[in-house]
Amino acid sequence: MIDLIQKYVEAYGPSAYEDAIRAMIIADAKQYTADVTTDALGNVIARVAGKKGGQRVMLIAHMDEIGVMVSHIDANGFCRLMRIGGVNPQTLIGNRVQFTNGVMGVIGVDNPGKRSLPSYDDLFIDVGASSKADCPVGLGDVAGFVRPFLQLNENRLVAKSMDDRIGCVVLLETLKALKNPANEVIFVWSVQEEVGTRGAGPAAYHTEPDIVIAVDVTATSDTPKGFKMDVDLGKGPAIKVRDGGMLADPRLVRLMRDQAVAASLPYQMEILPFGTTDARATQVTRGGIPSGCLSIPCRYIHTPSEMVDLRDVQNGVKLLTKVVSEAATLK
Ligand code: CO
Ligand code: ZN
């Protein structure tokens, strides 16, 4: 699984520019099901048939990542930027970016001697140009962050885009593990989550699932003065109860919890005071679709070094495989 994680987290794919990661996912998903399609927005949808009387369960993880866009180029070829998704400016100084056309750049800041936190207006990308005329990128060009995958030890994995390529891996591994599931399972690798869960609603509207489980990352409490919550790295995947955008369907929370207990899998309960996931969008699609989320605990979210624990990923795959393979009627 480590090779797959490395391949996905190093792939390029800011919101709406997911082509490279999408091509990888399509090729990989086709190894396990013939039914792989792409919708009008670019969501990848793979289906596995279920048994008669089963539910239609959607698993969804977003393949886009945060990034930046060029908003202005000055006479000396320095590019001003706008963010794509929740990019924190304090992570940007000295960071490296890669544009869709392959051009690389580094991020600098105005008044470099000043010690206060920068705002976006203070930051620029230096692509090595010396004038606007020789700048190899243009207005509206998009860039993602560059950072190689890092395995710190047996279980601690670090990357620029664990959010949410690790969810993309969990979906693929679940697809791989499925054998004659009781439910029809629809796997969606969605676009544009980071700019407001924009891919998920159309995907759920179109495929009409009975239940949706998003797979995304959540914050942790286990760093010095970390978030006030009860999620730690390595203690199991987290079953979302609520986040800043939704209350997970209580019946689905119960189903996931019961299945974790039945399989003796470690799990944690996620009560996150901010943020949200694709499940928020699917919950309010059509006449409403019961939705929840299984979260992979992740330190340093939306920084170039997002950290997860491999055991949480493996246990997440086991739990999801059980949940979608067995009777999933909500009660
Ligand atoms: Co995110
Ligand atoms: Zn995410």
Short mmCIF file of C-alpha atoms and ligand atoms in Angstrom, two decimals:
data_model
loop_
_atom_site.label_atom_id
_atom_site.label_comp_id
_atom_site.label_asym_id
_atom_site.label_seq_id
_atom_site.Cartn_x
_atom_site.Cartn_y
_atom_site.Cartn_z
CA MET A 1 0.00 0.00 0.00
CA ILE A 2 2.93 2.36 0.64
CA ASP A 3 3.76 2.51 -3.08
CA LEU A 4 0.18 3.45 -3.91
CA ILE A 5 0.16 6.12 -1.19
CA GLN A 6 3.39 7.60 -2.51
CA LYS A 7 2.06 7.64 -6.08
CA TYR A 8 -1.18 9.39 -5.12
CA VAL A 9 0.21 11.94 -2.65
CA GLU A 10 2.93 13.08 -5.04
CA ALA A 11 0.49 13.45 -7.95
CA TYR A 12 -0.53 16.90 -9.14
CA GLY A 13 -4.15 17.99 -8.81
CA PRO A 14 -5.35 21.32 -7.37
CA SER A 15 -9.15 21.77 -7.47
CA ALA A 16 -10.54 21.69 -11.04
CA TYR A 17 -7.09 20.67 -12.34
CA GLU A 18 -7.29 17.02 -11.24
CA ASP A 19 -6.40 15.48 -14.64
CA ALA A 20 -3.14 13.79 -13.58
CA ILE A 21 -4.45 12.18 -10.40
CA ARG A 22 -7.73 11.30 -12.17
CA ALA A 23 -5.88 9.36 -14.89
CA MET A 24 -4.04 7.32 -12.23
CA ILE A 25 -7.23 6.52 -10.33
CA ILE A 26 -9.13 5.49 -13.46
CA ALA A 27 -6.33 3.13 -14.49
CA ASP A 28 -6.10 1.61 -11.01
CA ALA A 29 -9.88 1.26 -10.49
CA LYS A 30 -10.25 -0.51 -13.85
CA GLN A 31 -8.15 -3.36 -12.51
CA TYR A 32 -11.01 -4.24 -10.12
CA THR A 33 -14.21 -3.29 -11.95
CA ALA A 34 -15.11 -2.75 -15.59
CA ASP A 35 -17.66 -0.09 -14.66
CA VAL A 36 -15.56 3.08 -14.34
CA THR A 37 -16.87 6.36 -15.74
CA THR A 38 -16.17 10.08 -15.46
CA ASP A 39 -18.99 12.62 -15.14
CA ALA A 40 -19.29 16.12 -16.58
CA LEU A 41 -17.36 17.76 -13.72
CA GLY A 42 -14.61 15.14 -13.73
CA ASN A 43 -15.69 12.97 -10.78
CA VAL A 44 -14.54 9.36 -11.25
CA ILE A 45 -17.36 6.88 -10.56
CA ALA A 46 -16.71 3.13 -10.22
CA ARG A 47 -19.51 0.66 -9.50
CA VAL A 48 -19.60 -2.84 -8.04
CA ALA A 49 -22.92 -4.73 -8.20
CA GLY A 50 -24.53 -5.96 -5.00
CA LYS A 51 -27.06 -8.62 -4.09
CA LYS A 52 -30.84 -8.33 -4.43
CA GLY A 53 -32.36 -6.39 -1.55
CA GLY A 54 -29.12 -4.61 -0.67
CA GLN A 55 -28.64 -0.88 -0.33
CA ARG A 56 -26.80 1.38 -2.73
CA VAL A 57 -23.85 2.71 -0.75
CA MET A 58 -21.59 5.48 -1.99
CA LEU A 59 -18.04 5.87 -0.72
CA ILE A 60 -16.54 9.21 -1.67
CA ALA A 61 -13.06 10.73 -1.30
CA HIS A 62 -11.83 13.90 -2.96
CA MET A 63 -8.90 13.78 -5.33
CA ASP A 64 -8.27 17.52 -5.51
CA GLU A 65 -5.73 19.28 -3.31
CA ILE A 66 -5.21 22.89 -2.22
CA GLY A 67 -3.09 25.16 -4.41
CA VAL A 68 -2.61 28.68 -5.72
CA MET A 69 -3.46 30.66 -8.86
CA VAL A 70 -1.58 33.53 -10.51
CA SER A 71 -3.58 36.75 -10.18
CA HIS A 72 -1.05 39.32 -11.38
CA ILE A 73 2.42 39.37 -12.93
CA ASP A 74 4.59 42.43 -12.33
CA ALA A 75 7.12 44.01 -14.70
CA ASN A 76 9.94 41.94 -13.19
CA GLY A 77 8.12 38.61 -13.65
CA PHE A 78 7.04 38.05 -10.05
CA CYS A 79 3.60 36.42 -9.81
CA ARG A 80 1.04 37.49 -7.21
CA LEU A 81 -1.23 34.70 -6.09
CA MET A 82 -4.75 33.81 -4.99
CA ARG A 83 -5.36 30.68 -3.01
CA ILE A 84 -7.37 27.67 -4.14
CA GLY A 85 -8.94 26.19 -1.01
CA GLY A 86 -7.95 26.81 2.61
CA VAL A 87 -4.26 27.58 2.17
CA ASN A 88 -2.75 29.08 5.32
CA PRO A 89 -0.36 31.95 4.43
CA GLN A 90 2.01 31.01 7.25
CA THR A 91 2.82 27.78 5.37
CA LEU A 92 3.77 29.58 2.18
CA ILE A 93 7.07 31.45 2.64
CA GLY A 94 9.85 29.36 1.12
CA ASN A 95 7.38 26.76 -0.14
CA ARG A 96 7.79 25.35 -3.62
CA VAL A 97 5.09 25.09 -6.26
CA GLN A 98 4.63 23.38 -9.58
CA PHE A 99 2.34 24.68 -12.31
CA THR A 100 0.12 22.55 -14.53
CA ASN A 101 2.61 23.06 -17.38
CA GLY A 102 5.47 21.74 -15.21
CA VAL A 103 7.08 25.13 -14.41
CA MET A 104 8.42 25.27 -10.85
CA GLY A 105 8.55 28.27 -8.55
CA VAL A 106 9.36 29.33 -5.00
CA ILE A 107 7.31 31.63 -2.79
CA GLY A 108 8.81 34.83 -1.45
CA VAL A 109 7.48 37.61 0.75
CA ASP A 110 7.54 41.43 0.65
CA ASN A 111 9.61 43.19 3.35
CA PRO A 112 11.54 40.01 4.21
CA GLY A 113 13.03 41.52 7.38
CA LYS A 114 9.59 42.02 8.94
CA ARG A 115 8.64 39.42 11.54
CA SER A 116 4.84 39.49 11.38
CA LEU A 117 2.69 36.91 9.60
CA PRO A 118 2.19 37.58 5.90
CA SER A 119 -1.15 38.04 4.19
CA TYR A 120 -1.71 36.90 0.60
CA ASP A 121 -1.01 40.41 -0.64
CA ASP A 122 2.53 40.14 0.76
CA LEU A 123 3.40 36.93 -1.07
CA PHE A 124 4.62 36.21 -4.59
CA ILE A 125 5.88 33.29 -6.68
CA ASP A 126 9.34 33.54 -8.20
CA VAL A 127 9.52 31.29 -11.27
CA GLY A 128 13.01 32.45 -12.22
CA ALA A 129 11.82 35.07 -14.70
CA SER A 130 13.37 38.54 -14.90
CA SER A 131 10.57 40.27 -16.79
CA LYS A 132 6.88 39.85 -17.49
CA ALA A 133 7.76 38.99 -21.09
CA ASP A 134 9.91 35.98 -20.18
CA CYS A 135 7.59 34.69 -17.43
CA PRO A 136 6.80 31.05 -18.31
CA VAL A 137 3.35 31.15 -16.69
CA GLY A 138 0.34 33.39 -17.28
CA LEU A 139 -2.63 34.93 -15.50
CA GLY A 140 -4.97 32.29 -14.11
CA ASP A 141 -2.35 29.54 -14.21
CA VAL A 142 -2.63 27.14 -11.31
CA ALA A 143 0.08 25.55 -9.17
CA GLY A 144 0.19 22.81 -6.55
CA PHE A 145 2.69 22.40 -3.74
CA VAL A 146 5.76 20.27 -4.21
CA ARG A 147 7.00 18.00 -1.46
CA PRO A 148 8.22 14.41 -1.73
CA PHE A 149 6.49 11.67 0.24
CA LEU A 150 8.23 10.88 3.53
CA GLN A 151 7.99 7.73 5.63
CA LEU A 152 9.28 8.73 9.07
CA ASN A 153 9.16 5.22 10.50
CA GLU A 154 7.10 2.05 10.13
CA ASN A 155 3.76 3.81 10.59
CA ARG A 156 4.12 7.58 10.32
CA LEU A 157 3.64 8.85 6.78
CA VAL A 158 4.01 12.48 5.68
CA ALA A 159 2.94 14.22 2.47
CA LYS A 160 1.66 17.48 0.99
CA SER A 161 -1.74 16.02 0.17
CA MET A 162 -2.74 13.31 2.63
CA ASP A 163 -5.91 15.47 2.49
CA ASP A 164 -7.39 13.64 0.74
CA ARG A 165 -5.25 11.34 -1.35
CA ILE A 166 -5.14 9.03 1.66
CA GLY A 167 -8.93 8.79 1.32
CA CYS A 168 -8.45 8.03 -2.40
CA VAL A 169 -6.14 5.16 -1.39
CA VAL A 170 -8.67 3.89 1.19
CA LEU A 171 -11.34 3.77 -1.53
CA LEU A 172 -9.12 1.92 -3.98
CA GLU A 173 -8.02 -0.60 -1.32
CA THR A 174 -11.67 -1.13 -0.33
CA LEU A 175 -12.61 -1.70 -3.97
CA LYS A 176 -9.76 -4.20 -4.20
CA ALA A 177 -10.89 -6.04 -1.04
CA LEU A 178 -14.60 -6.36 -2.00
CA LYS A 179 -15.95 -9.82 -2.72
CA ASN A 180 -19.65 -10.23 -3.58
CA PRO A 181 -20.85 -7.37 -1.35
CA ALA A 182 -24.45 -7.40 -0.09
CA ASN A 183 -24.81 -3.80 -1.26
CA GLU A 184 -24.21 -2.14 -4.57
CA VAL A 185 -21.14 0.03 -3.95
CA ILE A 186 -20.46 3.24 -5.81
CA PHE A 187 -16.95 4.60 -5.41
CA VAL A 188 -16.55 8.29 -6.18
CA TRP A 189 -13.24 10.11 -6.38
CA SER A 190 -14.55 13.65 -6.37
CA VAL A 191 -13.37 16.99 -7.74
CA GLN A 192 -13.31 20.45 -6.13
CA GLU A 193 -13.87 19.52 -2.48
CA GLU A 194 -11.34 22.06 -1.27
CA VAL A 195 -13.24 24.98 -2.78
CA GLY A 196 -16.58 24.09 -1.17
CA THR A 197 -17.47 20.40 -1.76
CA ARG A 198 -18.61 21.17 -5.28
CA GLY A 199 -18.13 17.80 -6.96
CA ALA A 200 -19.89 15.63 -4.39
CA GLY A 201 -23.45 16.97 -4.72
CA PRO A 202 -23.73 16.41 -8.48
CA ALA A 203 -22.16 12.92 -8.14
CA ALA A 204 -24.70 11.91 -5.48
CA TYR A 205 -27.61 13.51 -7.35
CA HIS A 206 -26.71 11.58 -10.47
CA THR A 207 -26.08 8.15 -8.89
CA GLU A 208 -28.87 8.23 -6.26
CA PRO A 209 -27.26 6.30 -3.38
CA ASP A 210 -29.27 5.29 -0.28
CA ILE A 211 -26.30 5.99 2.01
CA VAL A 212 -23.10 7.99 1.62
CA ILE A 213 -19.86 7.58 3.56
CA ALA A 214 -17.17 10.14 2.83
CA VAL A 215 -13.57 9.28 3.60
CA ASP A 216 -11.45 12.29 4.48
CA VAL A 217 -8.91 13.44 7.06
CA THR A 218 -9.65 14.96 10.45
CA ALA A 219 -7.59 16.96 12.94
CA THR A 220 -5.98 15.51 16.08
CA SER A 221 -5.43 16.47 19.70
CA ASP A 222 -2.08 14.71 20.12
CA THR A 223 0.44 17.47 19.40
CA PRO A 224 1.65 20.09 21.91
CA LYS A 225 -1.37 22.28 22.62
CA GLY A 226 -3.27 20.45 19.82
CA PHE A 227 -6.96 20.77 19.10
CA LYS A 228 -9.37 20.14 21.98
CA MET A 229 -10.84 16.92 20.68
CA ASP A 230 -10.45 13.20 21.25
CA VAL A 231 -8.70 11.96 18.13
CA ASP A 232 -5.09 10.73 18.15
CA LEU A 233 -2.86 9.29 15.45
CA GLY A 234 -2.70 5.49 15.48
CA LYS A 235 -5.78 4.89 17.65
CA GLY A 236 -8.03 3.93 14.76
CA PRO A 237 -10.08 5.60 12.04
CA ALA A 238 -12.51 8.18 13.39
CA ILE A 239 -16.27 7.92 12.96
CA LYS A 240 -17.55 11.44 12.44
CA VAL A 241 -20.38 12.59 14.71
CA ARG A 242 -20.23 16.21 13.62
CA ASP A 243 -18.01 18.83 12.07
CA GLY A 244 -18.37 22.51 11.22
CA GLY A 245 -20.74 21.77 8.34
CA MET A 246 -22.85 18.77 9.29
CA LEU A 247 -24.29 16.41 11.83
CA ALA A 248 -23.59 12.89 10.56
CA ASP A 249 -26.66 10.69 10.29
CA PRO A 250 -26.91 9.07 13.75
CA ARG A 251 -28.06 5.73 12.28
CA LEU A 252 -24.98 5.62 10.08
CA VAL A 253 -22.74 6.54 13.03
CA ARG A 254 -24.29 3.61 14.92
CA LEU A 255 -23.87 1.22 11.99
CA MET A 256 -20.17 2.04 11.60
CA ARG A 257 -19.58 1.84 15.32
CA ASP A 258 -21.39 -1.51 15.64
CA GLN A 259 -19.38 -2.95 12.77
CA ALA A 260 -16.09 -1.72 14.28
CA VAL A 261 -17.00 -3.38 17.59
CA ALA A 262 -18.13 -6.59 15.85
CA ALA A 263 -14.81 -6.84 14.00
CA SER A 264 -12.73 -5.79 17.04
CA LEU A 265 -11.31 -2.90 15.04
CA PRO A 266 -10.02 0.19 16.84
CA TYR A 267 -12.06 3.35 16.22
CA GLN A 268 -12.43 6.85 17.64
CA MET A 269 -15.35 9.26 17.73
CA GLU A 270 -14.80 12.52 15.85
CA ILE A 271 -16.38 15.71 17.09
CA LEU A 272 -14.69 18.39 15.03
CA PRO A 273 -15.62 22.02 15.72
CA PHE A 274 -14.65 23.31 12.25
CA GLY A 275 -14.24 22.15 8.65
CA THR A 276 -16.41 19.77 6.67
CA THR A 277 -16.30 17.11 3.95
CA ASP A 278 -18.10 15.92 0.84
CA ALA A 279 -20.66 14.27 3.17
CA ARG A 280 -22.08 17.70 3.90
CA ALA A 281 -22.95 18.17 0.23
CA THR A 282 -24.36 14.68 -0.31
CA GLN A 283 -26.55 14.92 2.81
CA VAL A 284 -28.52 17.80 1.29
CA THR A 285 -28.71 16.44 -2.26
CA ARG A 286 -32.02 15.33 -3.86
CA GLY A 287 -34.57 14.61 -1.13
CA GLY A 288 -31.71 14.26 1.36
CA ILE A 289 -29.32 11.28 1.57
CA PRO A 290 -28.23 9.84 4.95
CA SER A 291 -24.53 10.69 5.05
CA GLY A 292 -21.59 10.20 7.37
CA CYS A 293 -17.84 10.13 7.25
CA LEU A 294 -14.98 7.89 8.22
CA SER A 295 -11.97 10.08 8.94
CA ILE A 296 -8.28 9.30 8.89
CA PRO A 297 -6.63 11.22 11.77
CA CYS A 298 -4.09 13.67 10.35
CA ARG A 299 -1.67 16.12 11.94
CA TYR A 300 -0.74 19.43 10.28
CA ILE A 301 -3.67 19.49 7.82
CA HIS A 302 -3.28 22.01 4.99
CA THR A 303 0.47 22.31 5.51
CA PRO A 304 3.11 20.79 3.19
CA SER A 305 3.67 18.03 5.77
CA GLU A 306 0.37 16.33 6.62
CA MET A 307 0.97 13.25 8.78
CA VAL A 308 -1.10 10.08 9.11
CA ASP A 309 -0.54 6.68 10.73
CA LEU A 310 -0.53 3.68 8.41
CA ARG A 311 -2.47 1.53 10.90
CA ASP A 312 -5.41 3.96 10.83
CA VAL A 313 -5.44 3.67 7.05
CA GLN A 314 -5.38 -0.15 7.14
CA ASN A 315 -8.08 -0.31 9.80
CA GLY A 316 -10.17 2.19 7.85
CA VAL A 317 -10.07 -0.12 4.82
CA LYS A 318 -11.10 -3.09 6.98
CA LEU A 319 -13.99 -1.23 8.57
CA LEU A 320 -15.33 0.18 5.31
CA THR A 321 -15.04 -3.18 3.58
CA LYS A 322 -17.15 -4.74 6.34
CA VAL A 323 -19.69 -1.91 6.38
CA VAL A 324 -20.36 -2.03 2.64
CA SER A 325 -20.13 -5.84 2.32
CA GLU A 326 -22.76 -6.70 4.92
CA ALA A 327 -26.38 -5.66 5.43
CA ALA A 328 -26.40 -1.86 5.77
CA THR A 329 -30.02 -1.05 6.47
CA LEU A 330 -30.20 2.03 8.69
CA LYS A 331 -32.15 1.71 11.91
CO CO B 1 -8.71 19.86 2.91
ZN ZN B 2 -10.16 16.90 2.65
#
